[in-house]
mmCIF file of C-alpha atoms in Angstrom:
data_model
loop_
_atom_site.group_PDB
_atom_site.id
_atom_site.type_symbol
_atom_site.label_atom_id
_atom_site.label_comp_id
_atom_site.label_asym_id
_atom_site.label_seq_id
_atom_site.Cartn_x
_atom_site.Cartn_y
_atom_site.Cartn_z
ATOM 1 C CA UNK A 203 51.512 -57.851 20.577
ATOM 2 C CA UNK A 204 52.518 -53.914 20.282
ATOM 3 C CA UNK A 205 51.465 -51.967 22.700
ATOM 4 C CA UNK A 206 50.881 -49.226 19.643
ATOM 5 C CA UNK A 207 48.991 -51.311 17.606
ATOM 6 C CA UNK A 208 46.277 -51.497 19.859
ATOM 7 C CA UNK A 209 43.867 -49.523 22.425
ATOM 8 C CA UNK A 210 45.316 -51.705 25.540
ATOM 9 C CA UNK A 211 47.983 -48.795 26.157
ATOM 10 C CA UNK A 212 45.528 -46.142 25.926
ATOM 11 C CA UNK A 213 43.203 -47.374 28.568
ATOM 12 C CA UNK A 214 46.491 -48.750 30.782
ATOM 13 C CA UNK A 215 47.524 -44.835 29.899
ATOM 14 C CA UNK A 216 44.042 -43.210 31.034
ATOM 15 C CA UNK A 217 44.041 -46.364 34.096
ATOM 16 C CA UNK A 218 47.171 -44.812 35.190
ATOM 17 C CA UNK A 219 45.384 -40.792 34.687
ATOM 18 C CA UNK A 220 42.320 -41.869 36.311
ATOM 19 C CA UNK A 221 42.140 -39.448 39.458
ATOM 20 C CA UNK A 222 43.430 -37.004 37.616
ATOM 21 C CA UNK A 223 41.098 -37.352 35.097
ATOM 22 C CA UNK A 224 38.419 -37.487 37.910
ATOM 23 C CA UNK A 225 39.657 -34.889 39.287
ATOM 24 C CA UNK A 226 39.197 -32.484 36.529
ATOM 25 C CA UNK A 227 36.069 -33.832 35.691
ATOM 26 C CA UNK A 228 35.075 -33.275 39.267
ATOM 27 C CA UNK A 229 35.839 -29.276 38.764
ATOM 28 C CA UNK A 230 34.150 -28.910 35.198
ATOM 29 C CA UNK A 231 31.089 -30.432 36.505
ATOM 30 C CA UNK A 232 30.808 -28.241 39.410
ATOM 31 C CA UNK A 233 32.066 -25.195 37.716
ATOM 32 C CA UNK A 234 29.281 -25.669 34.798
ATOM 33 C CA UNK A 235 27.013 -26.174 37.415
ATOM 34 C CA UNK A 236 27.318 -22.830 39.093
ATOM 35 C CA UNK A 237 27.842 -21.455 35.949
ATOM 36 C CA UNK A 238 24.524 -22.815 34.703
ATOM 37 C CA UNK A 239 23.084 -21.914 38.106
ATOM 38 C CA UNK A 240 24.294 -17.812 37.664
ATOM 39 C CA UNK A 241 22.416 -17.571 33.912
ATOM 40 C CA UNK A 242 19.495 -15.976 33.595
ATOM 41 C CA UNK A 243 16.300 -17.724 32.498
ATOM 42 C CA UNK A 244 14.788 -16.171 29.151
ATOM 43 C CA UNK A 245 11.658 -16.607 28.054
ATOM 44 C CA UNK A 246 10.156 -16.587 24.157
ATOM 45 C CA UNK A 247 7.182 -15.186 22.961
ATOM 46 C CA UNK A 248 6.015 -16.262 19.475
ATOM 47 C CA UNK A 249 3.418 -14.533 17.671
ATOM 48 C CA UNK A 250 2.765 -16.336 13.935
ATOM 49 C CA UNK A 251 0.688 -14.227 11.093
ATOM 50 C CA UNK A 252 -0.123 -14.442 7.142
ATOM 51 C CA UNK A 253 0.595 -11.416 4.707
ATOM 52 C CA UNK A 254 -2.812 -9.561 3.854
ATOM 53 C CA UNK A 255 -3.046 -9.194 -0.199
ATOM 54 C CA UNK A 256 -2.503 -5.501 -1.356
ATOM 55 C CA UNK A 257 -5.704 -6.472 -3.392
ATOM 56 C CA UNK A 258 -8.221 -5.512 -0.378
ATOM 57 C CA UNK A 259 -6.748 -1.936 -0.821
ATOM 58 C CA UNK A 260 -7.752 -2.030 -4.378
ATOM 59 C CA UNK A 261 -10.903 0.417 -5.062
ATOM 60 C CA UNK A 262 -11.679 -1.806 -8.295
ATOM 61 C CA UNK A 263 -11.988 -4.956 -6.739
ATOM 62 C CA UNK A 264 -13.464 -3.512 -3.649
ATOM 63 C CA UNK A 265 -16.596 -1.419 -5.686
ATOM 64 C CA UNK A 266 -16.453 -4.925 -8.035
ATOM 65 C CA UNK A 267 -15.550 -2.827 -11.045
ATOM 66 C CA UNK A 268 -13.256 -5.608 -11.884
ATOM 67 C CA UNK A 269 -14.444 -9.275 -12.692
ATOM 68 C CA UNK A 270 -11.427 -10.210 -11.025
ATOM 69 C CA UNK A 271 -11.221 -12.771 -8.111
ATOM 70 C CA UNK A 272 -10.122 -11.006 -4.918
ATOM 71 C CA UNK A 273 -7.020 -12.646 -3.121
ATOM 72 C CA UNK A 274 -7.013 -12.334 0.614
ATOM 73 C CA UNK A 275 -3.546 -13.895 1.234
ATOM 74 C CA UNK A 276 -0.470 -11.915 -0.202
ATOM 75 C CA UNK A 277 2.009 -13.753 -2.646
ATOM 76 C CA UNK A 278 5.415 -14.632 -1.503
ATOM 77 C CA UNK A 279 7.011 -11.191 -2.165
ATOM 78 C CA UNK A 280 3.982 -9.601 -0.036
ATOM 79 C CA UNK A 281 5.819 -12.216 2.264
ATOM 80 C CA UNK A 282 9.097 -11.274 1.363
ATOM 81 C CA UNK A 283 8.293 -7.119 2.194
ATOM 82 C CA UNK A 284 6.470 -8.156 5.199
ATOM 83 C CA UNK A 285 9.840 -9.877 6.312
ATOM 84 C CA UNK A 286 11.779 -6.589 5.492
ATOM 85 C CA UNK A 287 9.637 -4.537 7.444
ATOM 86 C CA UNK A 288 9.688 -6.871 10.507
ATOM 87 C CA UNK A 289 13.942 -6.588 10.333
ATOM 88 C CA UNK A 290 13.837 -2.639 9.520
ATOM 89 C CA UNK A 291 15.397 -0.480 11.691
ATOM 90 C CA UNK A 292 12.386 1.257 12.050
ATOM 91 C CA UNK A 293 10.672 -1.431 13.968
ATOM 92 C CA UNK A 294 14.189 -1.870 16.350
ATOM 93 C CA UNK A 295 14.335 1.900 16.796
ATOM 94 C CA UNK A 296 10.142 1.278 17.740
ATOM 95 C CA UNK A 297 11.008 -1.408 20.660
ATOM 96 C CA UNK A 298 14.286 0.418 21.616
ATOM 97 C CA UNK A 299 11.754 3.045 22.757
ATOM 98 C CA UNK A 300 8.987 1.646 23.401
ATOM 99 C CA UNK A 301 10.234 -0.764 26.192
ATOM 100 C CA UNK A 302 12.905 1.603 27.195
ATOM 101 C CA UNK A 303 15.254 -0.859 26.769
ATOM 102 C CA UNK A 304 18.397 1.361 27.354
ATOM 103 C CA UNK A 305 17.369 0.565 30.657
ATOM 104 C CA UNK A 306 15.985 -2.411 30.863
ATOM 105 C CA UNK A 307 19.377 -3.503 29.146
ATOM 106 C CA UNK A 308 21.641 -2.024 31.486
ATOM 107 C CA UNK A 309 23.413 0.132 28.232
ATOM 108 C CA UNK A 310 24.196 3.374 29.034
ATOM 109 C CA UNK A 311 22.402 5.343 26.073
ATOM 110 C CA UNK A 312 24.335 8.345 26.055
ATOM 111 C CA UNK A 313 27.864 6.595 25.660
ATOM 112 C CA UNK A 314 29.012 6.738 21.654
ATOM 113 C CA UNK A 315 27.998 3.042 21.329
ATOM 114 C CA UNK A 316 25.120 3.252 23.092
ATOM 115 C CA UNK A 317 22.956 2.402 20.430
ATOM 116 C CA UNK A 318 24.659 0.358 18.757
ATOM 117 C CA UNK A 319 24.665 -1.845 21.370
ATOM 118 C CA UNK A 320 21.302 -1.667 22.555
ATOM 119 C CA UNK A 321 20.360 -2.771 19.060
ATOM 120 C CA UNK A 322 22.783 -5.729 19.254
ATOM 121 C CA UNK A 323 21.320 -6.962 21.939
ATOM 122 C CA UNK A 324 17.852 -6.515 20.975
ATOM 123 C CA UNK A 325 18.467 -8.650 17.543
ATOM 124 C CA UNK A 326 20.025 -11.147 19.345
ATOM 125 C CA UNK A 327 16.785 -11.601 21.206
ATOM 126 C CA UNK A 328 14.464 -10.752 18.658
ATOM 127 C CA UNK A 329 13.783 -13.310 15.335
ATOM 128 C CA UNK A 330 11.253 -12.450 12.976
ATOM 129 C CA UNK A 331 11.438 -15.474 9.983
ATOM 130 C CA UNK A 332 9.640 -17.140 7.245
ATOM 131 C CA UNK A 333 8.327 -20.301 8.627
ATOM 132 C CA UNK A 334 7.971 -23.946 6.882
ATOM 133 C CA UNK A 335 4.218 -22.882 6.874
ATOM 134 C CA UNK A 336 5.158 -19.939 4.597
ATOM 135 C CA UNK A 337 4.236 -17.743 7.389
ATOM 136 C CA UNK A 338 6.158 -15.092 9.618
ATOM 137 C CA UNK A 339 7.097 -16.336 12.836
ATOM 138 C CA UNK A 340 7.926 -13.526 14.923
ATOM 139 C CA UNK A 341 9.417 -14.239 18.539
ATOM 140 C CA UNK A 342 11.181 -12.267 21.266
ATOM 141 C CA UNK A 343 13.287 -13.667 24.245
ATOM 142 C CA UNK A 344 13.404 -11.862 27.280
ATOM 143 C CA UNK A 345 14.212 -12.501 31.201
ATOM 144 C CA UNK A 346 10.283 -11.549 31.810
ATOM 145 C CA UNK A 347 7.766 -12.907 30.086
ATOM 146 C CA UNK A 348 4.619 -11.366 30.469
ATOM 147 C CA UNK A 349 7.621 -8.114 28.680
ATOM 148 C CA UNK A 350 7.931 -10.849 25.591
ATOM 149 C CA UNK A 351 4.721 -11.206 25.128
ATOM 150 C CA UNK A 352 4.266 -7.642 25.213
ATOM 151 C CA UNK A 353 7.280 -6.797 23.079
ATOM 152 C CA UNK A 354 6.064 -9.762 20.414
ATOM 153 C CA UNK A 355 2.774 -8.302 20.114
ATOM 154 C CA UNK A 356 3.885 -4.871 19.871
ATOM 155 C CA UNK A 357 6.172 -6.040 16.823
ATOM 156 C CA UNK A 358 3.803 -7.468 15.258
ATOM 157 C CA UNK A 359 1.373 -4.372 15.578
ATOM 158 C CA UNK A 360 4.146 -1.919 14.201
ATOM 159 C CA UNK A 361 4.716 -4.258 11.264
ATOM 160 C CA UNK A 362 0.975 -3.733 10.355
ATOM 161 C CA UNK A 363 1.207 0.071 10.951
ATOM 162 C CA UNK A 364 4.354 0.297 8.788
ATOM 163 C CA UNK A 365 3.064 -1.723 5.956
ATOM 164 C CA UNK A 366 -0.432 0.112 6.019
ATOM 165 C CA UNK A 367 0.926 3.333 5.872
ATOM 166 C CA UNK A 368 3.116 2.248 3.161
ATOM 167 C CA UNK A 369 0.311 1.497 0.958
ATOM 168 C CA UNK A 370 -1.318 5.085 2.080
ATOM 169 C CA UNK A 371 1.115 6.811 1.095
ATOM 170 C CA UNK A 372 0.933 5.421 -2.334
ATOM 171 C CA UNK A 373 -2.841 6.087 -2.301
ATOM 172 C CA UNK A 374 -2.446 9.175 -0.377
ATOM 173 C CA UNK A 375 -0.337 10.220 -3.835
ATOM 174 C CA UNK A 376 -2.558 8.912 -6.152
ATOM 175 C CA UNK A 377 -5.533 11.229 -4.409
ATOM 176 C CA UNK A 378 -3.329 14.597 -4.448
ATOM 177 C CA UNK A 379 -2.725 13.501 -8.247
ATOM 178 C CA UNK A 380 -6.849 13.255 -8.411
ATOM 179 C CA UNK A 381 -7.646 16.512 -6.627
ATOM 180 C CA UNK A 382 -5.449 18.235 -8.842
ATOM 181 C CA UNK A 383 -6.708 16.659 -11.741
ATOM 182 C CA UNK A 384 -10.040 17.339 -11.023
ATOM 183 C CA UNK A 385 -9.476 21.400 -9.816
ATOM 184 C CA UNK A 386 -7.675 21.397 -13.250
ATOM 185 C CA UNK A 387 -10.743 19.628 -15.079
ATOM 186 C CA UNK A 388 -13.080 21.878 -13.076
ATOM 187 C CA UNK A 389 -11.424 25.299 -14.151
ATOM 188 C CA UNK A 390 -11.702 23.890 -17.751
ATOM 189 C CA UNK A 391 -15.478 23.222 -17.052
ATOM 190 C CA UNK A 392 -16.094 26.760 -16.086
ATOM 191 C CA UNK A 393 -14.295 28.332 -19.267
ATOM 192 C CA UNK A 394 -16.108 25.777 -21.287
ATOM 193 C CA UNK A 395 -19.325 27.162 -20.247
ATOM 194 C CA UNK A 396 -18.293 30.563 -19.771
ATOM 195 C CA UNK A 397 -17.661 30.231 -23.753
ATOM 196 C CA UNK A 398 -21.032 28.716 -24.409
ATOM 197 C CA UNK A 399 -22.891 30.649 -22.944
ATOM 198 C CA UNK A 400 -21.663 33.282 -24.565
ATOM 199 C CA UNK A 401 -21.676 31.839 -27.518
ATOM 200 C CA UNK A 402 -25.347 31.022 -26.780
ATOM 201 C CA UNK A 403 -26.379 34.906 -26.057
ATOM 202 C CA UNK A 404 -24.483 35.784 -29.254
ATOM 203 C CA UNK A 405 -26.515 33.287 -31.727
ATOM 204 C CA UNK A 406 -29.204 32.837 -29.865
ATOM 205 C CA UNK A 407 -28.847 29.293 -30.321
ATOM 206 C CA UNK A 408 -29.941 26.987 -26.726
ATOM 207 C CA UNK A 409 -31.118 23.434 -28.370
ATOM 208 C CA UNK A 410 -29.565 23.535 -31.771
ATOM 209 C CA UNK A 411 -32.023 20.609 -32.966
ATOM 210 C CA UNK A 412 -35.514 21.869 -31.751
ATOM 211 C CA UNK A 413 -34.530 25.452 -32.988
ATOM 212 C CA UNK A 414 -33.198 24.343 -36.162
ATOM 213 C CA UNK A 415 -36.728 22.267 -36.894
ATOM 214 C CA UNK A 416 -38.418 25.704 -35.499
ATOM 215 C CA UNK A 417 -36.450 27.840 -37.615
ATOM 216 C CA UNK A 418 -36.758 25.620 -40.943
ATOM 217 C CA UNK A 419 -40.581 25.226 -40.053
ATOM 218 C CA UNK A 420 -41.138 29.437 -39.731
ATOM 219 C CA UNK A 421 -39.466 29.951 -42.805
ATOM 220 C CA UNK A 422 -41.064 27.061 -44.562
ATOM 221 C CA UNK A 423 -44.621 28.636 -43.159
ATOM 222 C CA UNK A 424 -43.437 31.758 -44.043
ATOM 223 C CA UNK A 425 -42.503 31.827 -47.466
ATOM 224 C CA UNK A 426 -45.746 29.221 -48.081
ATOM 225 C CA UNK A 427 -47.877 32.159 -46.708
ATOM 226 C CA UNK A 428 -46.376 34.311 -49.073
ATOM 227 C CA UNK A 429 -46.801 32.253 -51.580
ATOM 228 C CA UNK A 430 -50.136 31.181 -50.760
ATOM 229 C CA UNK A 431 -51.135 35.440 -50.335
ATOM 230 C CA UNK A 432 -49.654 36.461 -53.910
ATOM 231 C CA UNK A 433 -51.809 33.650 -55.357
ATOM 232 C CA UNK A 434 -54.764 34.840 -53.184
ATOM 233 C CA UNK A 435 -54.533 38.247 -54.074
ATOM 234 C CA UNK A 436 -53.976 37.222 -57.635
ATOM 235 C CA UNK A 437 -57.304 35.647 -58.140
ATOM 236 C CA UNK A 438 -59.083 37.788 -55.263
ATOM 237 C CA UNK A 439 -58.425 41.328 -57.378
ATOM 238 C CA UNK A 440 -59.689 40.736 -60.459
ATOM 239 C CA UNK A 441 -63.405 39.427 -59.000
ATOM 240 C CA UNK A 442 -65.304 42.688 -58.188
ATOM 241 C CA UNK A 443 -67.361 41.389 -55.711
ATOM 242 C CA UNK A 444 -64.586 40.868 -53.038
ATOM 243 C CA UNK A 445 -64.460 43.584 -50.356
ATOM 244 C CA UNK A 446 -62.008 45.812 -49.837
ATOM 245 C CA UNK A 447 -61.657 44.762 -46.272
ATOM 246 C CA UNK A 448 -60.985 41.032 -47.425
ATOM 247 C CA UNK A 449 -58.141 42.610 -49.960
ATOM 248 C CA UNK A 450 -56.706 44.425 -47.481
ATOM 249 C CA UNK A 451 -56.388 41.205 -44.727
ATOM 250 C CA UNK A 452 -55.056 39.386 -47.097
ATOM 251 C CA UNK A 453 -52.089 42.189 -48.044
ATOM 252 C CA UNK A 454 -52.005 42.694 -44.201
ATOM 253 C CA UNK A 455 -51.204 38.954 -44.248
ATOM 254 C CA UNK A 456 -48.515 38.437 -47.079
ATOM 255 C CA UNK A 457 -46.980 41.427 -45.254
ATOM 256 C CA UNK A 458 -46.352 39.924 -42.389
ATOM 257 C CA UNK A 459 -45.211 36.773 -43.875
ATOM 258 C CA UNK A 460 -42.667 38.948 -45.824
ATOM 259 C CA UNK A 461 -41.683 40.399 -42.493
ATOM 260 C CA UNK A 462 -41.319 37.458 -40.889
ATOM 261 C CA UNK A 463 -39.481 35.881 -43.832
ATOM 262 C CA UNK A 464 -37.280 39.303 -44.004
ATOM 263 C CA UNK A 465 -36.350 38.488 -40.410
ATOM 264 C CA UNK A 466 -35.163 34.678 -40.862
ATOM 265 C CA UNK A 467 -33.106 36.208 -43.089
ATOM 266 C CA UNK A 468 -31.597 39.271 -41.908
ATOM 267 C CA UNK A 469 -28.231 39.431 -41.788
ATOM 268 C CA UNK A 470 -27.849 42.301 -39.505
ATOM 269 C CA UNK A 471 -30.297 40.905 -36.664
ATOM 270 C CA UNK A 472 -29.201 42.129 -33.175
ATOM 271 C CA UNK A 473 -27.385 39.663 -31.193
ATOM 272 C CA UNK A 474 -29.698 36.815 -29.489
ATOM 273 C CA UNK A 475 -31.847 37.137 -32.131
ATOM 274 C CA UNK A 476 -32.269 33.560 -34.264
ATOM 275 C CA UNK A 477 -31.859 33.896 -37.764
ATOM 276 C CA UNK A 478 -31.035 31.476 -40.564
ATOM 277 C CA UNK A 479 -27.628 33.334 -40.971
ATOM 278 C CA UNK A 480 -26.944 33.086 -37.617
ATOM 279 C CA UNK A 481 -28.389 29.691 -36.908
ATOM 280 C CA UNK A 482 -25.423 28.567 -39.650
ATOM 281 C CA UNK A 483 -22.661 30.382 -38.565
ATOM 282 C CA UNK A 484 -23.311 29.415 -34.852
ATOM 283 C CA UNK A 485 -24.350 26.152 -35.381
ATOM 284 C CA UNK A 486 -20.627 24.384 -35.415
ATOM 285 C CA UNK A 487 -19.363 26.572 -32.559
ATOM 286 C CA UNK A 488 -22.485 26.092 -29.988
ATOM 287 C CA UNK A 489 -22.226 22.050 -30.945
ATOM 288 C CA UNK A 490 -18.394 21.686 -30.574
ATOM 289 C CA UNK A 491 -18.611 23.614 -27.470
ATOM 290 C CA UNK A 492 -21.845 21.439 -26.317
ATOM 291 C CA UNK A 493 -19.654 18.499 -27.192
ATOM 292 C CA UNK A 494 -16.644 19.148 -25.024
ATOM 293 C CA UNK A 495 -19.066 20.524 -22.095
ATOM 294 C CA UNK A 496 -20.704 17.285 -21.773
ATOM 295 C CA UNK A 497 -17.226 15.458 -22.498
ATOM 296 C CA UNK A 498 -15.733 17.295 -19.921
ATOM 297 C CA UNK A 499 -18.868 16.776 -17.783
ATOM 298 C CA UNK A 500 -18.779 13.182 -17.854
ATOM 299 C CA UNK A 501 -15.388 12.994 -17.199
ATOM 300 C CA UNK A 502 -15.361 14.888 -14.245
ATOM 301 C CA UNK A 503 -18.309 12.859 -13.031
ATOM 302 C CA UNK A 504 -15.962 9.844 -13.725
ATOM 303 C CA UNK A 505 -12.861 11.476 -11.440
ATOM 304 C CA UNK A 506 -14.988 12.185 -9.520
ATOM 305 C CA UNK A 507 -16.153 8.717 -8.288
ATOM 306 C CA UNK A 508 -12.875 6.880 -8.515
ATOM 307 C CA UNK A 509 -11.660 9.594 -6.513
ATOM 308 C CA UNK A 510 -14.015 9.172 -3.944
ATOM 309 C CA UNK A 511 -13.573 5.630 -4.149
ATOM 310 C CA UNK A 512 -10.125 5.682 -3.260
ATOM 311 C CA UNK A 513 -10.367 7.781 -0.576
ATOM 312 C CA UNK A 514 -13.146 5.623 0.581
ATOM 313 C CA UNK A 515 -10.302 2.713 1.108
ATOM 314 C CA UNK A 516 -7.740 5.245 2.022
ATOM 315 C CA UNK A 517 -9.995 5.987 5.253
ATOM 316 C CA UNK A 518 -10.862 2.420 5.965
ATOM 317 C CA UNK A 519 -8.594 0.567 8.244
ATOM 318 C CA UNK A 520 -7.811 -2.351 6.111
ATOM 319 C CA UNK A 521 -5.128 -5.131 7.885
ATOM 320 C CA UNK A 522 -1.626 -5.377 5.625
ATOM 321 C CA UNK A 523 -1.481 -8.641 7.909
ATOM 322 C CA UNK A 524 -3.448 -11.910 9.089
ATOM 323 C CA UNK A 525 -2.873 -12.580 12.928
ATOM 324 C CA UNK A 526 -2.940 -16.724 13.267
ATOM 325 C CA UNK A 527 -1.222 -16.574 16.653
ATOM 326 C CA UNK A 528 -0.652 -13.984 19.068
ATOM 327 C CA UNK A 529 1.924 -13.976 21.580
ATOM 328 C CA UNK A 530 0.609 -15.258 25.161
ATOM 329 C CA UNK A 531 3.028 -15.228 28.115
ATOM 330 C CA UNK A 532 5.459 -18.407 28.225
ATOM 331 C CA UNK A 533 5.338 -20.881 31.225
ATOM 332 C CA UNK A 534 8.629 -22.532 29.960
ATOM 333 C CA UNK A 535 11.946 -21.133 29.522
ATOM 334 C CA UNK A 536 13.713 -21.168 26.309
ATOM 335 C CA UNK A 537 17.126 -21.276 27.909
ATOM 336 C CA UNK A 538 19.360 -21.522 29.485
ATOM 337 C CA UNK A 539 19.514 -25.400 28.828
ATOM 338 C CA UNK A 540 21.334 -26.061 32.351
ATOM 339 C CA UNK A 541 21.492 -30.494 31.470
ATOM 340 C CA UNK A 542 23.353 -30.020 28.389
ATOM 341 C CA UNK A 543 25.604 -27.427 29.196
ATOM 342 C CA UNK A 544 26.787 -29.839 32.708
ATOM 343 C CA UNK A 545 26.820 -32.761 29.879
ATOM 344 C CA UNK A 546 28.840 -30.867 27.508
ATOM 345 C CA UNK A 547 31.159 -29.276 30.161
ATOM 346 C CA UNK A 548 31.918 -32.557 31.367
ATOM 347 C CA UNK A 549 32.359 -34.682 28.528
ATOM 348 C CA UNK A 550 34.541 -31.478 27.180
ATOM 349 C CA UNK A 551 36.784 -31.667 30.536
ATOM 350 C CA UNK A 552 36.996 -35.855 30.060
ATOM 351 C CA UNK A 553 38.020 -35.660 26.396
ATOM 352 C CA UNK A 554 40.875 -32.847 27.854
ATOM 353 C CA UNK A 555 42.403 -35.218 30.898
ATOM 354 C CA UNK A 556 42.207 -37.943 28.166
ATOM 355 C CA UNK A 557 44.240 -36.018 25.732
ATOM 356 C CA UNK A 558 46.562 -34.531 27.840
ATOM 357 C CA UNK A 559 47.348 -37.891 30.034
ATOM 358 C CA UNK A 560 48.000 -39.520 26.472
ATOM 359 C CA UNK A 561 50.451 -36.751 25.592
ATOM 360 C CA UNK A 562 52.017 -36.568 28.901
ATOM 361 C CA UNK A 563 52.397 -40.418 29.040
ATOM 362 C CA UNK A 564 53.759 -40.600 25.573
ATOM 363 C CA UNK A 565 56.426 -37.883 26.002
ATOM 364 C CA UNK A 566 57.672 -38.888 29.572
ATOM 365 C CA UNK A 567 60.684 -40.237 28.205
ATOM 366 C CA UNK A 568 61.869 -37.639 26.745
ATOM 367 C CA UNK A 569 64.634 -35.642 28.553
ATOM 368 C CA UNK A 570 63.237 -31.967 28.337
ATOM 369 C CA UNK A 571 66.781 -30.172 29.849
ATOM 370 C CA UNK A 572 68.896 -32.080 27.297
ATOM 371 C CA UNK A 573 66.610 -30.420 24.742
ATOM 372 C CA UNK A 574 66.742 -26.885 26.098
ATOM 373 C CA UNK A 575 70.496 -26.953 26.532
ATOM 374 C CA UNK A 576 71.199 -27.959 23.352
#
């Protein structure tokens, strides 16, 4: 049988190879092994938390002006920003300084790349993820590890700070929208009143409906007195038994009731004073104005509340984020994985004396200085 059509020559080949092929296995296996033996030991700290719903900052649902259920877990994009926030630069720039990791690093941090590589490093180390759970899984490596708990938790914290005052700010806005609103509405109130009261002095007119039934009554009383005198007198006179006195009371009488009637009428009454004239002129003006004063009343009563209602939540300390896990100090390293690098090192340096006694053993017969002098 061929040697080539068959693995006999290979193993007769790698037979022949076999100290040399020890050999070099011999070398890769203790090289890896003080290789393995000079790497560091790092240690990972996982912290694991939930996206808080925007709803909880939501005045409506909050003061239950809404019949809406409230949601206490965000959505998938409240999962998405969270994940944003924990990879922002913001939150590297945070730990960079926090931890003083220039040196802690060994980076010198006023070379050009300085920071560049300091931030390199530190998302090498640093992972913050969406987990199968739908969760972020947020977990730092370091050579200490009470440092990656710290630095894990500290993440975490910032990403809560960030996305709070994210949401703030958008209320804070919404609040110096309000204030203005309402100094604006305020100012209006004033002129309204200003105006009505005026308007008020000028007609005399203060509770349009119980003067206008006391106006309509006087008048009605007062031309029903005059009526009812003229009659009197009329039948009074002509009997000569009637006193003079009695005549004369009942003159004095219709008199005044022609006064008084004179006076609902008058057309040139001083202002303030309440006439029938001016009771119709002023009426449309002191209602429309009475209208838009309570209008503007209510209104401002309404901005008002919601406004302190937002600024209620905008001064309560509400979580963008729920903690499931925090990050407690690891027992166990992470890596280095000394086994599999020795494994992998040697079955690496086997598989390279294997191919390279094969090659050798298959081109011994050829002449190499016939080749190069040609």
């Amino acid at each position: 049988m061929d040697k080539q059509d068959n693995l006999l020559g290979v193993f007769q080949t790698l037979y022949r190879w076999r100290k040399a092929i020890r050999n070099i296995c011999i070398v890769a296996l203790l090289g890896s092994i003080g290789l393995s033996l000079l790497l560091k030991n790092y240690y990972q700290a996982t912290t694991i938390f939930y996206p808080a719903s925007p709803q909880l900052a939501n005045p409506e649902l909050m003061f239950g002006n809404t019949g809406q259920v409230t949601e206490y877990f965000g959505s998938d994009r409240d999962l998405d920003r969270l994940a944003e926030v924990a990879n922002s630069s913001e939150l590297i720039d945070f730990m960079i300084h926090k931890f003083k990791l220039f040196d802690h690093y060994g980076i010198d941090s006023t070379a050009k790349d300085g920071p560049s590589k300091v931030q390199k490093r530190l998302r090498k180390l640093y992972n913050a993820q969406k987990n199968k759970n739908d969760a972020i899984e947020l977990s730092v490596e370091d050579t200490d590890p009470e440092l990656a708990a710290q630095m894990a938790n500290a993440a975490r914290d910032k990403i809560n700070e960030i996305a709070r005052r994210l949401t703030k700010n958008s209320q804070g806005q919404i609040l110096t929208a309000f204030e203005d609103n309402i100094k604006r509405k305020q100012a209006d109130l004033v002129v309204l009143g200003d105006s009505l009261k005026t308007l008020q002095r000028v007609y005399g007119i203060y509770d349009p409906v119980a003067q206008g039934e006391q106006l309509a009554s006087s008048l009605a009383e007062a031309e029903a007195g005059i009526t009812k005198g003229r009659a009197k007198l009329d039948v009074l006179e002509k009997i000569p038994e009637i006193s003079r006195d009695t005549i004369a009371f009942i003159r004095a009488d219709l008199r005044a009731s022609e006064r008084l009637r004179q006076q609902l009428k008058s057309q040139n009454a001083p202002d303030g004073e309440l006439t029938v004239q001016r009771y119709n002129e002023g009426l449309p003006q002191v209602s429309v104005l009475k209208d838009l004063h309570f209008q503007a009343r209510k209104q401002l009563s309404y901005d008002l509340e919601r406004y302190n209602q937002i600024k209620s939540v905008y001064q309560t300390d509400i979580p963008a984020l729920h903690l499931i896990e925090a990050a407690e100090v690891p027992l166990i390293k992470s890596r280095p994985k000394r086994s599999i690098i020795v494994l992998a090192s040697l079955l690496a340096a086997f598989l390279f004396g294997a191919v390279g006694a094969l090659l050798a053993d298959n081109y011994r017969e050829i002449s190499w200085k016939s080749i190069t002098n040609e």
